[in-house]
Amino acid sequence: MKQIGLSALIAPHSAEEFFKQAWPKRPFVVHDLGQSILPLTQISFLQSLNALLNAWPNTVEVHLPDVSDESSAVDATPQNARKLFSNKMALLFNNVQNISDELQNWLSALRHDLGLPHSTYGRCIVYATPDGKGTAPHFDQNINFVLQLHGTKKWWLAPNESVENPTQRFTIGQPLDPELASYVDAPMPKQMPKDRREIILKPGSMLFVPRGFWHSTEANGEALALNFTFSQPTWVDLFTLALRSRLSLSPDWRELADGVTSRDEQRRLIAQQKLDILLADLVEDLPHWRAADILGATEGDR
Ligand SMILES: [Fe+2]
């Protein structure tokens, strides 16, 4: 029977092992995948960078050499991307599942295997990295299942002591997002933390990179990797989603937030009073809220 999803990406380990040892906070690495990932490695446009460039209908994200990170990138046609790649710039192909039903099936199988919320944004990204190049040290707010297709890539991974459960990505040496800055526990390091661990990915290796985990990479030879990337909807996200749909049922909550920045102090006061009345209603309603109702609203029936 054709395997698809999590069990195929972590073979011969079981999903139970993965959930116990890694998910969602620790990395997990598997080498020498073969048979189980054949449906992926046989996809025609994943045979080489040239095959992908020839099949690609969109622009390609090119990472500029100043930072070697997606925080400094430009869009290029596949033709120009090929030239920039030979000038040692890394390429990112975003939403690759849009040109492959197979990848779409894997994405939904994985999402289901992981038990992620319906509001999760899942996509496939292909990274093409020139020999000797890689990404600057950073962490992501997403999780990644990285499948090495061609070439070898060195990864360095380190736990994050500066912030727990980040909702934004951050690259060392780049500006800090204001929301992220509001809740960091300790200053961001100036370089990759010392307790980094080195992992070498070869064709058939798969690495699970948790949200917030520091990582940097370097390719040895031209490297091509397929990522399954998933956003990580939080309790904040689920609650505010449910809250929004609940409040939107009321015409009073749907009213224009009128006068909140008015020059007329009287109008500003009236606006405040209106919101206070709405909040008082909400406070009365909240004690009756149950997790099952919230999840019923965001996840629906299964
Ligand atoms: Fe990353």
Coordinates of C-alpha atoms and ligand atoms in Angstrom, one line a residue:
M1 CA 0.0 0.0 0.0
K2 CA 1.2 3.5 -0.8
Q3 CA 2.4 5.3 2.3
I4 CA 1.8 9.0 2.5
G5 CA 2.2 11.7 5.2
L6 CA 4.0 11.5 8.5
S7 CA 4.8 7.8 8.7
A8 CA 6.5 7.9 5.3
L9 CA 8.7 10.9 6.3
I10 CA 9.9 9.3 9.5
A11 CA 10.2 5.6 8.4
P12 CA 11.0 3.2 10.0
H13 CA 10.0 5.2 13.2
S14 CA 6.4 5.2 14.3
A15 CA 4.2 8.3 14.7
E16 CA 4.0 7.4 18.4
E17 CA 7.8 7.7 18.7
F18 CA 7.8 11.0 16.9
F19 CA 5.1 12.5 19.1
K20 CA 6.9 11.2 22.2
Q21 CA 10.5 12.2 21.3
A22 CA 10.1 15.3 19.3
W23 CA 6.7 16.9 18.6
P24 CA 6.3 19.9 18.8
K25 CA 9.4 21.2 20.5
R26 CA 12.4 19.1 19.6
P27 CA 14.1 18.3 16.3
F28 CA 13.8 14.9 14.7
V29 CA 16.1 13.5 12.0
V30 CA 15.9 10.4 9.8
H31 CA 18.4 9.3 7.2
D32 CA 18.3 6.9 4.2
L33 CA 14.6 7.2 3.4
G34 CA 14.0 5.4 0.1
Q35 CA 10.9 3.4 -0.7
S36 CA 8.6 5.4 1.5
I37 CA 9.3 8.7 -0.2
L38 CA 9.3 7.4 -3.8
P39 CA 6.0 9.2 -4.6
L40 CA 7.9 12.5 -3.8
T41 CA 11.3 11.7 -5.2
Q42 CA 9.6 10.5 -8.5
I43 CA 7.9 13.9 -9.1
S44 CA 9.3 14.9 -12.5
F45 CA 10.0 18.6 -11.6
L46 CA 11.9 17.5 -8.5
Q47 CA 14.5 15.6 -10.5
S48 CA 16.9 18.6 -10.7
L49 CA 16.9 22.4 -10.4
N50 CA 16.8 22.7 -14.2
A51 CA 13.6 20.5 -14.3
L52 CA 12.0 22.7 -11.6
L53 CA 13.0 25.9 -13.4
N54 CA 11.6 24.6 -16.7
A55 CA 8.3 23.6 -15.1
W56 CA 7.9 26.7 -12.9
P57 CA 5.1 29.0 -13.9
N58 CA 5.8 31.8 -11.4
T59 CA 8.6 34.1 -10.2
V60 CA 11.3 32.7 -8.0
E61 CA 12.5 34.3 -4.8
V62 CA 16.2 35.0 -4.9
H63 CA 18.1 35.5 -1.7
L64 CA 20.5 38.4 -2.0
P65 CA 24.1 37.8 -0.9
D66 CA 24.1 40.5 1.8
V67 CA 22.2 38.6 4.4
S68 CA 21.6 35.1 2.8
D69 CA 18.1 35.0 4.3
E70 CA 14.6 35.4 3.1
S71 CA 14.4 38.8 4.9
S72 CA 16.5 40.1 2.0
A73 CA 15.1 38.8 -1.3
V74 CA 14.0 39.8 -4.8
D75 CA 11.6 38.1 -7.3
A76 CA 13.1 36.9 -10.6
T77 CA 11.9 35.0 -13.7
P78 CA 13.0 31.4 -13.8
Q79 CA 15.5 32.4 -16.6
N80 CA 17.1 35.1 -14.4
A81 CA 16.9 32.9 -11.3
R82 CA 19.1 30.4 -13.1
K83 CA 21.8 33.0 -13.8
L84 CA 21.6 34.3 -10.2
F85 CA 21.9 30.8 -8.9
S86 CA 25.2 30.3 -10.9
N87 CA 26.3 33.6 -9.2
K88 CA 25.9 31.8 -5.9
M89 CA 22.5 33.1 -4.8
A90 CA 20.0 30.7 -3.2
L91 CA 16.5 30.3 -4.7
L92 CA 13.2 29.7 -3.0
F93 CA 10.2 28.3 -4.8
N94 CA 7.1 29.0 -2.8
N95 CA 3.7 27.2 -2.8
V96 CA 5.0 24.3 -5.0
Q97 CA 1.9 22.3 -4.1
N98 CA 0.1 24.5 -6.5
I99 CA 1.7 22.7 -9.4
S100 CA 1.3 19.2 -8.0
D101 CA -1.7 17.2 -6.7
E102 CA 0.7 14.7 -5.1
L103 CA 2.2 17.4 -2.9
Q104 CA -1.3 18.7 -2.0
N105 CA -2.2 15.2 -0.9
W106 CA 0.9 15.0 1.2
L107 CA 0.3 18.3 2.8
S108 CA -3.3 17.4 3.9
A109 CA -2.2 14.0 5.1
L110 CA 0.6 15.5 7.2
R111 CA -1.7 18.2 8.6
H112 CA -4.2 15.5 9.6
D113 CA -1.5 13.2 11.0
L114 CA -0.2 16.1 13.1
G115 CA -3.7 17.1 14.4
L116 CA -3.2 20.7 13.4
P117 CA -6.1 23.3 13.5
H118 CA -8.1 23.9 10.4
S119 CA -6.8 27.5 10.2
T120 CA -3.2 26.2 9.7
Y121 CA -1.5 27.5 6.6
G122 CA 0.4 24.6 5.0
R123 CA 2.6 24.8 1.9
C124 CA 5.5 23.2 0.1
I125 CA 8.7 25.2 -0.5
V126 CA 11.7 24.1 -2.5
Y127 CA 15.1 25.5 -1.6
A128 CA 17.9 25.5 -4.1
T129 CA 21.2 26.3 -2.5
P130 CA 24.5 26.8 -4.4
D131 CA 27.7 25.0 -3.2
G132 CA 29.1 26.7 -0.1
K133 CA 26.0 28.9 0.5
G134 CA 23.2 28.6 3.1
T135 CA 21.1 30.5 5.4
A136 CA 22.1 33.0 8.1
P137 CA 21.3 31.9 11.7
H138 CA 17.5 32.4 12.4
F139 CA 14.4 30.9 13.8
D140 CA 11.0 30.6 12.2
Q141 CA 7.5 30.9 13.6
N142 CA 6.5 27.9 11.4
I143 CA 7.5 24.3 11.6
N144 CA 9.3 22.6 8.8
F145 CA 9.7 19.0 7.6
V146 CA 12.8 19.3 5.4
L147 CA 13.4 16.5 2.9
Q148 CA 16.8 16.6 1.2
L149 CA 16.4 15.7 -2.5
H150 CA 19.9 16.4 -4.0
G151 CA 23.3 17.4 -2.7
T152 CA 24.4 17.6 0.9
K153 CA 23.5 20.3 3.4
K154 CA 25.0 20.9 6.8
W155 CA 22.5 22.1 9.4
W156 CA 23.3 23.6 12.8
L157 CA 20.5 23.6 15.4
A158 CA 20.3 25.1 18.8
P159 CA 17.5 25.5 21.4
N160 CA 16.2 29.0 21.8
E161 CA 16.9 30.5 25.3
S162 CA 15.7 34.0 24.3
V163 CA 12.0 33.4 23.5
E164 CA 9.4 30.7 23.9
N165 CA 6.7 30.1 21.3
P166 CA 7.6 33.0 19.0
T167 CA 4.9 34.2 16.6
Q168 CA 7.4 35.8 14.3
R169 CA 10.6 34.7 12.6
F170 CA 13.9 36.4 13.5
T171 CA 17.3 36.5 11.8
I172 CA 20.4 37.3 13.9
G173 CA 21.6 40.8 13.0
Q174 CA 18.3 41.9 11.5
P175 CA 15.6 44.2 13.1
L176 CA 13.4 42.6 15.7
D177 CA 9.6 42.5 15.0
P178 CA 7.8 44.8 17.5
E179 CA 5.3 42.1 18.6
L180 CA 8.2 39.7 19.1
A181 CA 10.2 42.4 21.0
S182 CA 7.3 42.8 23.4
Y183 CA 7.7 39.3 24.9
V184 CA 11.3 38.2 24.5
D185 CA 12.7 36.8 27.8
A186 CA 16.4 37.5 27.1
P187 CA 18.4 39.5 24.5
M188 CA 18.8 37.8 21.2
P189 CA 22.3 36.3 20.7
K190 CA 24.8 38.0 18.3
Q191 CA 25.7 34.7 16.7
M192 CA 24.5 31.1 16.6
P193 CA 24.4 29.7 20.2
K194 CA 27.5 27.7 21.3
D195 CA 25.4 24.6 22.1
R196 CA 24.5 24.1 18.5
R197 CA 24.3 20.6 17.1
E198 CA 25.5 19.7 13.6
I199 CA 23.4 17.5 11.3
I200 CA 24.3 16.5 7.8
L201 CA 21.4 16.0 5.4
K202 CA 22.0 13.8 2.4
P203 CA 19.5 12.8 -0.3
G204 CA 16.8 10.8 1.6
S205 CA 17.4 12.6 4.9
M206 CA 14.5 14.3 6.6
L207 CA 14.7 16.8 9.4
F208 CA 11.9 18.2 11.5
V209 CA 12.7 21.7 12.6
P210 CA 10.5 22.9 15.5
R211 CA 9.1 26.4 15.7
G212 CA 11.5 28.9 17.3
F213 CA 14.6 26.5 17.1
W214 CA 17.7 28.3 16.0
H215 CA 19.2 27.0 12.7
S216 CA 21.7 27.9 10.0
T217 CA 22.8 25.9 7.0
E218 CA 25.5 25.4 4.4
A219 CA 25.3 23.4 1.2
N220 CA 28.0 21.1 0.1
G221 CA 27.6 20.8 -3.7
E222 CA 24.3 22.1 -5.3
A223 CA 21.5 21.2 -2.9
L224 CA 17.8 20.9 -3.5
A225 CA 15.4 20.4 -0.6
L226 CA 11.6 20.1 -0.3
N227 CA 10.0 21.6 2.7
F228 CA 6.5 20.9 4.2
T229 CA 5.9 24.1 6.1
F230 CA 3.0 24.7 8.5
S231 CA 2.0 27.7 10.4
Q232 CA 1.3 27.2 14.1
P233 CA -2.1 28.6 15.1
T234 CA -2.0 29.3 18.8
W235 CA -4.8 29.4 21.5
V236 CA -4.8 33.2 20.9
D237 CA -5.6 32.6 17.3
L238 CA -8.3 30.0 17.9
F239 CA -9.9 32.1 20.7
T240 CA -9.9 35.4 18.7
L241 CA -11.3 33.5 15.7
A242 CA -14.2 32.2 17.7
L243 CA -14.6 35.5 19.5
R244 CA -14.8 37.3 16.2
S245 CA -17.5 35.0 14.8
R246 CA -19.4 35.2 18.0
L247 CA -19.3 39.0 18.3
S248 CA -20.1 39.4 14.6
L249 CA -23.5 38.0 15.2
S250 CA -24.4 41.2 17.0
P251 CA -25.3 44.3 15.0
D252 CA -24.0 46.4 17.9
W253 CA -20.5 44.9 17.7
R254 CA -20.7 45.2 13.9
E255 CA -21.3 49.0 14.2
L256 CA -18.6 51.4 13.0
A257 CA -16.1 52.1 15.8
D258 CA -17.2 55.7 15.5
G259 CA -15.5 58.7 16.9
V260 CA -12.5 56.9 18.6
T261 CA -10.0 59.4 17.1
S262 CA -12.3 62.4 17.0
R263 CA -11.0 65.9 17.7
D264 CA -14.2 66.4 19.6
E265 CA -13.7 65.1 23.2
Q266 CA -17.4 64.6 23.6
R267 CA -17.5 62.1 20.7
R268 CA -14.5 60.3 22.0
L269 CA -16.2 59.9 25.4
I270 CA -19.4 58.6 23.8
A271 CA -17.3 56.1 21.9
Q272 CA -15.7 54.9 25.1
Q273 CA -19.1 54.5 26.8
K274 CA -20.4 52.5 23.9
L275 CA -17.4 50.1 24.1
D276 CA -17.8 49.8 27.8
I277 CA -21.5 48.7 27.4
L278 CA -20.4 46.1 24.8
L279 CA -17.6 44.8 27.1
A280 CA -20.1 44.6 30.0
D281 CA -22.3 42.3 27.8
L282 CA -19.3 40.2 26.8
V283 CA -18.3 39.8 30.5
E284 CA -21.8 38.4 31.2
D285 CA -21.5 36.0 28.3
L286 CA -18.0 34.8 28.9
P287 CA -18.6 32.5 31.9
H288 CA -20.8 30.3 29.7
W289 CA -18.0 29.8 27.1
R290 CA -16.7 26.3 26.9
A291 CA -13.7 24.9 25.0
A292 CA -15.9 22.5 23.1
D293 CA -18.0 25.5 21.8
I294 CA -14.9 27.4 20.7
L295 CA -13.4 24.4 19.0
G296 CA -16.7 23.6 17.5
A297 CA -16.7 27.0 15.9
T298 CA -13.0 26.9 14.7
E299 CA -12.6 23.2 13.9
G300 CA -16.2 22.1 13.1
D301 CA -17.2 18.4 13.2
R302 CA -14.7 15.8 12.3
Ligands
FE1 FE 14.3 28.5 8.5

